[in-house]
PDB file of C-alpha atoms in Angstrom:
ATOM      1  CA  UNK A   1     142.453 106.926 156.010  1.00  0.00           C
ATOM      2  CA  UNK A   2     139.290 108.099 154.364  1.00  0.00           C
ATOM      3  CA  UNK A   3     138.412 111.729 154.617  1.00  0.00           C
ATOM      4  CA  UNK A   4     135.816 112.650 157.224  1.00  0.00           C
ATOM      5  CA  UNK A   5     134.297 115.120 154.794  1.00  0.00           C
ATOM      6  CA  UNK A   6     132.655 112.171 153.055  1.00  0.00           C
ATOM      7  CA  UNK A   7     130.074 112.052 155.859  1.00  0.00           C
ATOM      8  CA  UNK A   8     129.024 115.676 155.804  1.00  0.00           C
ATOM      9  CA  UNK A   9     125.885 115.024 153.737  1.00  0.00           C
ATOM     10  CA  UNK A  10     123.739 113.377 156.403  1.00  0.00           C
ATOM     11  CA  UNK A  11     120.749 115.408 157.581  1.00  0.00           C
ATOM     12  CA  UNK A  12     121.136 117.193 160.894  1.00  0.00           C
ATOM     13  CA  UNK A  13     118.749 116.822 163.786  1.00  0.00           C
ATOM     14  CA  UNK A  14     118.181 118.901 166.865  1.00  0.00           C
ATOM     15  CA  UNK A  15     120.898 118.125 169.421  1.00  0.00           C
ATOM     16  CA  UNK A  16     118.240 117.671 172.092  1.00  0.00           C
ATOM     17  CA  UNK A  17     116.624 114.842 170.109  1.00  0.00           C
ATOM     18  CA  UNK A  18     119.816 113.147 168.953  1.00  0.00           C
ATOM     19  CA  UNK A  19     121.637 110.742 171.252  1.00  0.00           C
ATOM     20  CA  UNK A  20     125.338 111.571 171.615  1.00  0.00           C
ATOM     21  CA  UNK A  21     127.676 109.416 169.532  1.00  0.00           C
ATOM     22  CA  UNK A  22     125.013 108.290 167.057  1.00  0.00           C
ATOM     23  CA  UNK A  23     124.787 108.963 163.340  1.00  0.00           C
ATOM     24  CA  UNK A  24     121.423 110.260 162.225  1.00  0.00           C
ATOM     25  CA  UNK A  25     119.690 108.356 159.435  1.00  0.00           C
ATOM     26  CA  UNK A  26     116.736 108.686 157.109  1.00  0.00           C
ATOM     27  CA  UNK A  27     113.634 106.581 157.663  1.00  0.00           C
ATOM     28  CA  UNK A  28     113.186 105.630 154.005  1.00  0.00           C
ATOM     29  CA  UNK A  29     115.271 103.898 151.368  1.00  0.00           C
ATOM     30  CA  UNK A  30     116.445 105.100 147.990  1.00  0.00           C
ATOM     31  CA  UNK A  31     113.623 106.055 145.629  1.00  0.00           C
ATOM     32  CA  UNK A  32     113.921 106.612 141.887  1.00  0.00           C
ATOM     33  CA  UNK A  33     110.192 107.123 141.292  1.00  0.00           C
ATOM     34  CA  UNK A  34     109.629 110.483 139.571  1.00  0.00           C
ATOM     35  CA  UNK A  35     107.963 113.026 141.870  1.00  0.00           C
ATOM     36  CA  UNK A  36     104.393 114.109 141.357  1.00  0.00           C
ATOM     37  CA  UNK A  37     104.125 117.277 139.349  1.00  0.00           C
ATOM     38  CA  UNK A  38     102.461 119.992 141.390  1.00  0.00           C
ATOM     39  CA  UNK A  39     101.359 123.427 140.366  1.00  0.00           C
ATOM     40  CA  UNK A  40     104.307 125.677 139.557  1.00  0.00           C
ATOM     41  CA  UNK A  41     106.776 122.772 139.428  1.00  0.00           C
ATOM     42  CA  UNK A  42     108.952 122.173 136.359  1.00  0.00           C
ATOM     43  CA  UNK A  43     110.787 118.999 135.387  1.00  0.00           C
ATOM     44  CA  UNK A  44     113.587 118.150 135.488  1.00  0.00           C
ATOM     45  CA  UNK A  45     114.214 119.663 138.895  1.00  0.00           C
ATOM     46  CA  UNK A  46     116.976 122.215 139.348  1.00  0.00           C
ATOM     47  CA  UNK A  47     118.543 122.303 142.800  1.00  0.00           C
ATOM     48  CA  UNK A  48     120.093 125.373 144.321  1.00  0.00           C
ATOM     49  CA  UNK A  49     122.492 126.025 147.164  1.00  0.00           C
ATOM     50  CA  UNK A  50     123.617 123.047 149.234  1.00  0.00           C
ATOM     51  CA  UNK A  51     121.305 120.669 147.377  1.00  0.00           C
ATOM     52  CA  UNK A  52     122.900 121.619 144.069  1.00  0.00           C
ATOM     53  CA  UNK A  53     126.347 120.877 145.494  1.00  0.00           C
ATOM     54  CA  UNK A  54     125.189 117.468 146.733  1.00  0.00           C
ATOM     55  CA  UNK A  55     123.499 116.681 143.412  1.00  0.00           C
ATOM     56  CA  UNK A  56     126.643 117.495 141.423  1.00  0.00           C
ATOM     57  CA  UNK A  57     128.768 115.520 143.878  1.00  0.00           C
ATOM     58  CA  UNK A  58     126.531 112.462 143.505  1.00  0.00           C
ATOM     59  CA  UNK A  59     126.643 112.740 139.711  1.00  0.00           C
ATOM     60  CA  UNK A  60     130.437 112.749 139.898  1.00  0.00           C
ATOM     61  CA  UNK A  61     130.335 109.589 142.038  1.00  0.00           C
ATOM     62  CA  UNK A  62     128.071 107.922 139.472  1.00  0.00           C
ATOM     63  CA  UNK A  63     130.445 108.915 136.667  1.00  0.00           C
ATOM     64  CA  UNK A  64     133.268 107.084 138.437  1.00  0.00           C
ATOM     65  CA  UNK A  65     131.336 103.808 138.134  1.00  0.00           C
ATOM     66  CA  UNK A  66     132.192 103.578 134.424  1.00  0.00           C
ATOM     67  CA  UNK A  67     135.672 102.246 135.275  1.00  0.00           C
ATOM     68  CA  UNK A  68     135.345 101.001 138.870  1.00  0.00           C
ATOM     69  CA  UNK A  69     132.566  99.500 141.018  1.00  0.00           C
ATOM     70  CA  UNK A  70     130.288 101.534 143.232  1.00  0.00           C
ATOM     71  CA  UNK A  71     128.899  99.504 146.160  1.00  0.00           C
ATOM     72  CA  UNK A  72     125.500 100.320 147.667  1.00  0.00           C
ATOM     73  CA  UNK A  73     125.373  99.643 151.421  1.00  0.00           C
ATOM     74  CA  UNK A  74     122.565  99.596 153.962  1.00  0.00           C
ATOM     75  CA  UNK A  75     123.653 100.627 157.473  1.00  0.00           C
ATOM     76  CA  UNK A  76     121.756 100.925 160.710  1.00  0.00           C
ATOM     77  CA  UNK A  77     122.503 101.786 164.374  1.00  0.00           C
ATOM     78  CA  UNK A  78     126.089 102.914 163.777  1.00  0.00           C
ATOM     79  CA  UNK A  79     127.856 104.930 166.426  1.00  0.00           C
ATOM     80  CA  UNK A  80     130.491 107.421 165.359  1.00  0.00           C
ATOM     81  CA  UNK A  81     133.220 105.182 166.836  1.00  0.00           C
ATOM     82  CA  UNK A  82     131.968 102.163 164.892  1.00  0.00           C
ATOM     83  CA  UNK A  83     131.816 104.202 161.727  1.00  0.00           C
ATOM     84  CA  UNK A  84     135.389 105.418 162.176  1.00  0.00           C
ATOM     85  CA  UNK A  85     136.567 101.847 162.795  1.00  0.00           C
ATOM     86  CA  UNK A  86     134.771 100.651 159.667  1.00  0.00           C
ATOM     87  CA  UNK A  87     136.502 103.307 157.582  1.00  0.00           C
ATOM     88  CA  UNK A  88     139.888 102.349 158.999  1.00  0.00           C
ATOM     89  CA  UNK A  89     139.284  98.649 158.340  1.00  0.00           C
ATOM     90  CA  UNK A  90     138.272  99.373 154.734  1.00  0.00           C
ATOM     91  CA  UNK A  91     141.435 101.402 154.235  1.00  0.00           C
ATOM     92  CA  UNK A  92     143.583  98.637 155.759  1.00  0.00           C
ATOM     93  CA  UNK A  93     141.975  95.970 153.563  1.00  0.00           C
ATOM     94  CA  UNK A  94     142.535  98.115 150.486  1.00  0.00           C
ATOM     95  CA  UNK A  95     146.207  98.630 151.319  1.00  0.00           C
ATOM     96  CA  UNK A  96     146.776  94.911 151.940  1.00  0.00           C
ATOM     97  CA  UNK A  97     145.676  94.062 148.410  1.00  0.00           C
ATOM     98  CA  UNK A  98     147.114  97.202 146.791  1.00  0.00           C
ATOM     99  CA  UNK A  99     150.360  95.500 145.739  1.00  0.00           C
ATOM    100  CA  UNK A 100     148.512  92.953 143.582  1.00  0.00           C
ATOM    101  CA  UNK A 101     147.836  93.567 139.861  1.00  0.00           C
ATOM    102  CA  UNK A 102     144.550  95.265 139.092  1.00  0.00           C
ATOM    103  CA  UNK A 103     142.102  94.528 136.273  1.00  0.00           C
ATOM    104  CA  UNK A 104     142.196  98.216 135.359  1.00  0.00           C
ATOM    105  CA  UNK A 105     145.975  98.419 135.171  1.00  0.00           C
ATOM    106  CA  UNK A 106     147.507  99.674 131.912  1.00  0.00           C
ATOM    107  CA  UNK A 107     150.913  98.205 132.633  1.00  0.00           C
ATOM    108  CA  UNK A 108     151.835  94.899 130.917  1.00  0.00           C
ATOM    109  CA  UNK A 109     153.081  93.599 134.255  1.00  0.00           C
ATOM    110  CA  UNK A 110     149.773  94.461 135.931  1.00  0.00           C
ATOM    111  CA  UNK A 111     151.319  97.093 138.226  1.00  0.00           C
ATOM    112  CA  UNK A 112     149.675 100.544 138.220  1.00  0.00           C
ATOM    113  CA  UNK A 113     151.844 103.326 136.860  1.00  0.00           C
ATOM    114  CA  UNK A 114     150.966 105.505 139.844  1.00  0.00           C
ATOM    115  CA  UNK A 115     149.457 104.844 143.282  1.00  0.00           C
ATOM    116  CA  UNK A 116     145.673 104.601 143.259  1.00  0.00           C
ATOM    117  CA  UNK A 117     143.425 106.402 145.707  1.00  0.00           C
ATOM    118  CA  UNK A 118     141.716 104.634 148.591  1.00  0.00           C
ATOM    119  CA  UNK A 119     138.034 103.648 148.695  1.00  0.00           C
ATOM    120  CA  UNK A 120     135.697 106.467 149.714  1.00  0.00           C
ATOM    121  CA  UNK A 121     132.656 105.753 151.876  1.00  0.00           C
ATOM    122  CA  UNK A 122     129.886 108.336 151.553  1.00  0.00           C
ATOM    123  CA  UNK A 123     126.658 108.467 153.549  1.00  0.00           C
ATOM    124  CA  UNK A 124     124.123 109.659 150.999  1.00  0.00           C
ATOM    125  CA  UNK A 125     121.024 111.780 151.215  1.00  0.00           C
ATOM    126  CA  UNK A 126     118.473 109.452 149.660  1.00  0.00           C
ATOM    127  CA  UNK A 127     116.164 112.015 148.068  1.00  0.00           C
ATOM    128  CA  UNK A 128     118.892 113.868 146.173  1.00  0.00           C
ATOM    129  CA  UNK A 129     120.814 110.694 145.291  1.00  0.00           C
ATOM    130  CA  UNK A 130     117.587 109.231 143.919  1.00  0.00           C
ATOM    131  CA  UNK A 131     117.167 112.317 141.736  1.00  0.00           C
ATOM    132  CA  UNK A 132     120.723 111.885 140.454  1.00  0.00           C
ATOM    133  CA  UNK A 133     120.015 108.247 139.571  1.00  0.00           C
ATOM    134  CA  UNK A 134     116.836 109.241 137.744  1.00  0.00           C
ATOM    135  CA  UNK A 135     118.781 111.724 135.646  1.00  0.00           C
ATOM    136  CA  UNK A 136     121.717 109.374 135.002  1.00  0.00           C
ATOM    137  CA  UNK A 137     121.209 108.085 131.445  1.00  0.00           C
ATOM    138  CA  UNK A 138     122.700 104.567 131.638  1.00  0.00           C
ATOM    139  CA  UNK A 139     121.050 103.306 134.840  1.00  0.00           C
ATOM    140  CA  UNK A 140     117.821 101.315 134.667  1.00  0.00           C
ATOM    141  CA  UNK A 141     115.457 102.512 137.380  1.00  0.00           C
ATOM    142  CA  UNK A 142     113.777  99.085 137.507  1.00  0.00           C
ATOM    143  CA  UNK A 143     117.094  97.522 138.543  1.00  0.00           C
ATOM    144  CA  UNK A 144     117.507 100.135 141.277  1.00  0.00           C
ATOM    145  CA  UNK A 145     114.046  99.423 142.657  1.00  0.00           C
ATOM    146  CA  UNK A 146     114.735  95.687 142.559  1.00  0.00           C
ATOM    147  CA  UNK A 147     117.983  96.207 144.476  1.00  0.00           C
ATOM    148  CA  UNK A 148     116.399  98.361 147.231  1.00  0.00           C
ATOM    149  CA  UNK A 149     113.150  96.411 147.498  1.00  0.00           C
ATOM    150  CA  UNK A 150     112.111  95.951 151.127  1.00  0.00           C
ATOM    151  CA  UNK A 151     114.915  98.196 152.446  1.00  0.00           C
ATOM    152  CA  UNK A 152     114.054 101.137 154.701  1.00  0.00           C
ATOM    153  CA  UNK A 153     116.790 103.081 156.436  1.00  0.00           C
ATOM    154  CA  UNK A 154     120.077 104.845 155.887  1.00  0.00           C
ATOM    155  CA  UNK A 155     122.175 104.117 152.800  1.00  0.00           C
ATOM    156  CA  UNK A 156     125.797 104.702 151.857  1.00  0.00           C
ATOM    157  CA  UNK A 157     127.945 104.184 148.776  1.00  0.00           C
ATOM    158  CA  UNK A 158     131.522 102.920 148.667  1.00  0.00           C
ATOM    159  CA  UNK A 159     133.532 104.163 145.680  1.00  0.00           C
ATOM    160  CA  UNK A 160     136.363 101.781 144.801  1.00  0.00           C
ATOM    161  CA  UNK A 161     139.354 103.250 142.933  1.00  0.00           C
ATOM    162  CA  UNK A 162     139.817 100.254 140.581  1.00  0.00           C
ATOM    163  CA  UNK A 163     138.166  96.979 139.636  1.00  0.00           C
ATOM    164  CA  UNK A 164     140.364  94.602 141.620  1.00  0.00           C
ATOM    165  CA  UNK A 165     138.679  91.305 142.638  1.00  0.00           C
ATOM    166  CA  UNK A 166     141.175  90.521 145.467  1.00  0.00           C
ATOM    167  CA  UNK A 167     140.642  94.012 146.903  1.00  0.00           C
ATOM    168  CA  UNK A 168     136.871  93.663 146.610  1.00  0.00           C
ATOM    169  CA  UNK A 169     136.999  90.274 148.357  1.00  0.00           C
ATOM    170  CA  UNK A 170     139.126  91.703 151.175  1.00  0.00           C
ATOM    171  CA  UNK A 171     136.648  94.558 151.685  1.00  0.00           C
ATOM    172  CA  UNK A 172     133.650  92.191 151.749  1.00  0.00           C
ATOM    173  CA  UNK A 173     135.440  90.089 154.368  1.00  0.00           C
ATOM    174  CA  UNK A 174     136.086  93.250 156.356  1.00  0.00           C
ATOM    175  CA  UNK A 175     132.354  93.979 156.413  1.00  0.00           C
ATOM    176  CA  UNK A 176     131.597  90.545 157.881  1.00  0.00           C
ATOM    177  CA  UNK A 177     134.409  90.831 160.420  1.00  0.00           C
ATOM    178  CA  UNK A 178     133.790  94.404 161.571  1.00  0.00           C
ATOM    179  CA  UNK A 179     129.978  94.215 161.530  1.00  0.00           C
ATOM    180  CA  UNK A 180     128.917  90.569 161.929  1.00  0.00           C
ATOM    181  CA  UNK A 181     125.388  89.696 160.769  1.00  0.00           C
ATOM    182  CA  UNK A 182     122.750  90.099 163.449  1.00  0.00           C
ATOM    183  CA  UNK A 183     121.540  86.962 165.169  1.00  0.00           C
ATOM    184  CA  UNK A 184     117.819  86.294 165.002  1.00  0.00           C
ATOM    185  CA  UNK A 185     116.108  86.839 168.350  1.00  0.00           C
ATOM    186  CA  UNK A 186     114.438  83.881 169.983  1.00  0.00           C
ATOM    187  CA  UNK A 187     110.791  83.841 171.032  1.00  0.00           C
ATOM    188  CA  UNK A 188     111.860  84.094 174.677  1.00  0.00           C
ATOM    189  CA  UNK A 189     113.883  87.256 174.006  1.00  0.00           C
ATOM    190  CA  UNK A 190     111.041  88.839 172.045  1.00  0.00           C
ATOM    191  CA  UNK A 191     108.574  88.004 174.817  1.00  0.00           C
ATOM    192  CA  UNK A 192     110.864  89.492 177.473  1.00  0.00           C
ATOM    193  CA  UNK A 193     111.289  92.719 175.485  1.00  0.00           C
ATOM    194  CA  UNK A 194     107.529  93.035 175.121  1.00  0.00           C
ATOM    195  CA  UNK A 195     107.019  92.520 178.857  1.00  0.00           C
ATOM    196  CA  UNK A 196     109.619  95.162 179.708  1.00  0.00           C
ATOM    197  CA  UNK A 197     107.852  97.679 177.481  1.00  0.00           C
ATOM    198  CA  UNK A 198     104.486  97.056 179.148  1.00  0.00           C
ATOM    199  CA  UNK A 199     105.823  96.824 182.721  1.00  0.00           C
ATOM    200  CA  UNK A 200     105.180  99.642 185.207  1.00  0.00           C
ATOM    201  CA  UNK A 201     108.198 101.724 186.323  1.00  0.00           C
ATOM    202  CA  UNK A 202     109.942 100.629 189.529  1.00  0.00           C
ATOM    203  CA  UNK A 203     109.533 104.089 191.117  1.00  0.00           C
ATOM    204  CA  UNK A 204     106.438 105.828 189.754  1.00  0.00           C
ATOM    205  CA  UNK A 205     106.715 109.591 189.565  1.00  0.00           C
ATOM    206  CA  UNK A 206     110.492 109.624 189.619  1.00  0.00           C
ATOM    207  CA  UNK A 207     112.687 110.520 186.707  1.00  0.00           C
ATOM    208  CA  UNK A 208     114.139 107.445 185.052  1.00  0.00           C
ATOM    209  CA  UNK A 209     117.909 107.414 185.131  1.00  0.00           C
ATOM    210  CA  UNK A 210     119.286 107.366 181.593  1.00  0.00           C
ATOM    211  CA  UNK A 211     121.085 104.161 180.714  1.00  0.00           C
ATOM    212  CA  UNK A 212     123.715 103.625 178.072  1.00  0.00           C
ATOM    213  CA  UNK A 213     122.119 101.945 175.112  1.00  0.00           C
ATOM    214  CA  UNK A 214     123.805  98.833 173.721  1.00  0.00           C
ATOM    215  CA  UNK A 215     124.195  99.335 169.992  1.00  0.00           C
ATOM    216  CA  UNK A 216     124.188  96.402 167.597  1.00  0.00           C
ATOM    217  CA  UNK A 217     125.031  97.910 164.197  1.00  0.00           C
ATOM    218  CA  UNK A 218     123.924  96.353 160.944  1.00  0.00           C
ATOM    219  CA  UNK A 219     125.638  96.541 157.558  1.00  0.00           C
ATOM    220  CA  UNK A 220     124.559  94.850 154.350  1.00  0.00           C
ATOM    221  CA  UNK A 221     125.658  95.015 150.714  1.00  0.00           C
ATOM    222  CA  UNK A 222     122.647  95.745 148.507  1.00  0.00           C
ATOM    223  CA  UNK A 223     124.455  95.625 145.174  1.00  0.00           C
ATOM    224  CA  UNK A 224     126.877  97.459 142.950  1.00  0.00           C
ATOM    225  CA  UNK A 225     126.907  99.767 139.956  1.00  0.00           C
ATOM    226  CA  UNK A 226     129.513  99.115 137.247  1.00  0.00           C
ATOM    227  CA  UNK A 227     129.528 100.669 133.789  1.00  0.00           C
ATOM    228  CA  UNK A 228     125.828 101.472 133.952  1.00  0.00           C
ATOM    229  CA  UNK A 229     124.789  97.982 135.089  1.00  0.00           C
ATOM    230  CA  UNK A 230     123.279  97.107 138.466  1.00  0.00           C
ATOM    231  CA  UNK A 231     124.852  94.009 140.023  1.00  0.00           C
ATOM    232  CA  UNK A 232     122.997  92.213 142.803  1.00  0.00           C
ATOM    233  CA  UNK A 233     124.932  90.723 145.769  1.00  0.00           C
ATOM    234  CA  UNK A 234     125.315  87.299 144.114  1.00  0.00           C
ATOM    235  CA  UNK A 235     127.141  88.778 141.126  1.00  0.00           C
ATOM    236  CA  UNK A 236     129.221  91.011 143.384  1.00  0.00           C
ATOM    237  CA  UNK A 237     130.417  87.928 145.276  1.00  0.00           C
ATOM    238  CA  UNK A 238     131.147  86.145 141.983  1.00  0.00           C
ATOM    239  CA  UNK A 239     133.332  89.025 140.807  1.00  0.00           C
ATOM    240  CA  UNK A 240     135.163  89.009 144.152  1.00  0.00           C
ATOM    241  CA  UNK A 241     136.121  85.344 143.577  1.00  0.00           C
ATOM    242  CA  UNK A 242     137.884  86.064 140.284  1.00  0.00           C
ATOM    243  CA  UNK A 243     141.689  85.641 140.250  1.00  0.00           C
ATOM    244  CA  UNK A 244     144.194  88.459 139.839  1.00  0.00           C
ATOM    245  CA  UNK A 245     145.001  89.994 136.467  1.00  0.00           C
ATOM    246  CA  UNK A 246     148.363  88.235 136.277  1.00  0.00           C
ATOM    247  CA  UNK A 247     146.702  84.846 136.823  1.00  0.00           C
ATOM    248  CA  UNK A 248     144.109  85.581 134.139  1.00  0.00           C
ATOM    249  CA  UNK A 249     146.883  86.534 131.704  1.00  0.00           C
ATOM    250  CA  UNK A 250     148.787  83.330 132.413  1.00  0.00           C
ATOM    251  CA  UNK A 251     145.651  81.262 131.856  1.00  0.00           C
ATOM    252  CA  UNK A 252     144.908  83.096 128.607  1.00  0.00           C
ATOM    253  CA  UNK A 253     148.453  82.587 127.335  1.00  0.00           C
ATOM    254  CA  UNK A 254     148.203  78.905 128.227  1.00  0.00           C
ATOM    255  CA  UNK A 255     144.927  78.499 126.331  1.00  0.00           C
ATOM    256  CA  UNK A 256     146.271  80.289 123.251  1.00  0.00           C
ATOM    257  CA  UNK A 257     149.594  78.456 123.218  1.00  0.00           C
ATOM    258  CA  UNK A 258     148.200  74.962 123.913  1.00  0.00           C
ATOM    259  CA  UNK A 259     146.949  74.200 120.334  1.00  0.00           C
ATOM    260  CA  UNK A 260     150.182  75.509 118.822  1.00  0.00           C
ATOM    261  CA  UNK A 261     152.279  73.403 121.186  1.00  0.00           C
ATOM    262  CA  UNK A 262     150.323  70.252 120.396  1.00  0.00           C
ATOM    263  CA  UNK A 263     150.589  70.897 116.638  1.00  0.00           C
ATOM    264  CA  UNK A 264     154.320  71.479 116.915  1.00  0.00           C
ATOM    265  CA  UNK A 265     154.756  68.219 118.833  1.00  0.00           C
ATOM    266  CA  UNK A 266     152.733  66.315 116.222  1.00  0.00           C
ATOM    267  CA  UNK A 267     154.715  67.775 113.320  1.00  0.00           C
ATOM    268  CA  UNK A 268     157.948  67.126 115.152  1.00  0.00           C
ATOM    269  CA  UNK A 269     157.086  63.487 115.642  1.00  0.00           C
ATOM    270  CA  UNK A 270     155.827  63.079 112.081  1.00  0.00           C
ATOM    271  CA  UNK A 271     158.850  64.754 110.545  1.00  0.00           C
ATOM    272  CA  UNK A 272     161.303  63.119 112.897  1.00  0.00           C
ATOM    273  CA  UNK A 273     161.404  59.822 114.717  1.00  0.00           C
ATOM    274  CA  UNK A 274     157.933  58.482 113.921  1.00  0.00           C
ATOM    275  CA  UNK A 275     158.273  59.086 110.149  1.00  0.00           C
ATOM    276  CA  UNK A 276     161.745  57.504 110.122  1.00  0.00           C
ATOM    277  CA  UNK A 277     160.469  54.442 111.946  1.00  0.00           C
ATOM    278  CA  UNK A 278     157.523  54.144 109.578  1.00  0.00           C
ATOM    279  CA  UNK A 279     159.784  54.232 106.493  1.00  0.00           C
ATOM    280  CA  UNK A 280     162.230  51.755 108.060  1.00  0.00           C
ATOM    281  CA  UNK A 281     159.394  49.326 108.728  1.00  0.00           C
ATOM    282  CA  UNK A 282     158.130  49.690 105.176  1.00  0.00           C
ATOM    283  CA  UNK A 283     161.624  48.985 103.821  1.00  0.00           C
ATOM    284  CA  UNK A 284     161.986  45.835 105.914  1.00  0.00           C
ATOM    285  CA  UNK A 285     158.564  44.646 104.785  1.00  0.00           C
ATOM    286  CA  UNK A 286     159.490  45.058 101.133  1.00  0.00           C
ATOM    287  CA  UNK A 287     162.776  43.225 101.623  1.00  0.00           C
ATOM    288  CA  UNK A 288     161.052  40.264 103.297  1.00  0.00           C
ATOM    289  CA  UNK A 289     158.488  40.081 100.516  1.00  0.00           C
ATOM    290  CA  UNK A 290     161.006  40.153  97.671  1.00  0.00           C
ATOM    291  CA  UNK A 291     163.526  37.886  99.457  1.00  0.00           C
ATOM    292  CA  UNK A 292     167.181  38.150  98.400  1.00  0.00           C
ATOM    293  CA  UNK A 293     166.360  38.848  94.767  1.00  0.00           C
ATOM    294  CA  UNK A 294     168.189  41.877  93.476  1.00  0.00           C
ATOM    295  CA  UNK A 295     166.087  44.795  92.651  1.00  0.00           C
ATOM    296  CA  UNK A 296     165.486  45.369  88.914  1.00  0.00           C
TER     297      UNK A 296
END
């Protein structure tokens, strides 16, 4: 199971303004645009206290993307129970594919020498994570802006322990199963919601009884960061469809050994049966041409 400490970076709101069981979120997406320089401000920025800890933590997460993918996720309207279930499902999907060979394995058989850690889901603080991305040398800010274009809301990152396409595919399937895509509302539903907002209360002057809100969470993969390159969702899905390391090795061995096998078969036929048959036919042809005359 993933550690609950991974979610300690979300901003806190007043308990009177925050509905119980809900995860607070930011109202803006990730921004890598350099801040405006104001009087008395020096660049690059130096954080202190809790912000410095978060900045260093985010830089460590970015450093891990040199050997394994880092998924960027957009999430909205998640209750704490839904978030816990999502973490458990990610862990279960990772363990189901953990016995398969990994693309990052150093073992010839494709089996890791030691057990790998589980994926870590971290709800990020957009402003500080954006500063970490700006200061990270190998990331192109234009790619980040292209990835988060039109996105406004809370973001999270999922750190995968290894680059394992079957594991990545299992996790992407878990997202669709645990948090299905939202269905588009019909015109009738939108009209009814608008009428309910404008309608007068049933009992004017009385306190409205609080009702339990029905939460429809939303989760979407924005892209991934791998070895300094930003991968959009299409490329992430393409990587997830790759075969296991053992299958790739078998295919590579087959491609390398195929020309040698064909050449060996050709030489075997030429030096063996086919050459003998060719010489025997030539001998018979000469004998028929010369008749029974003895050879000089």
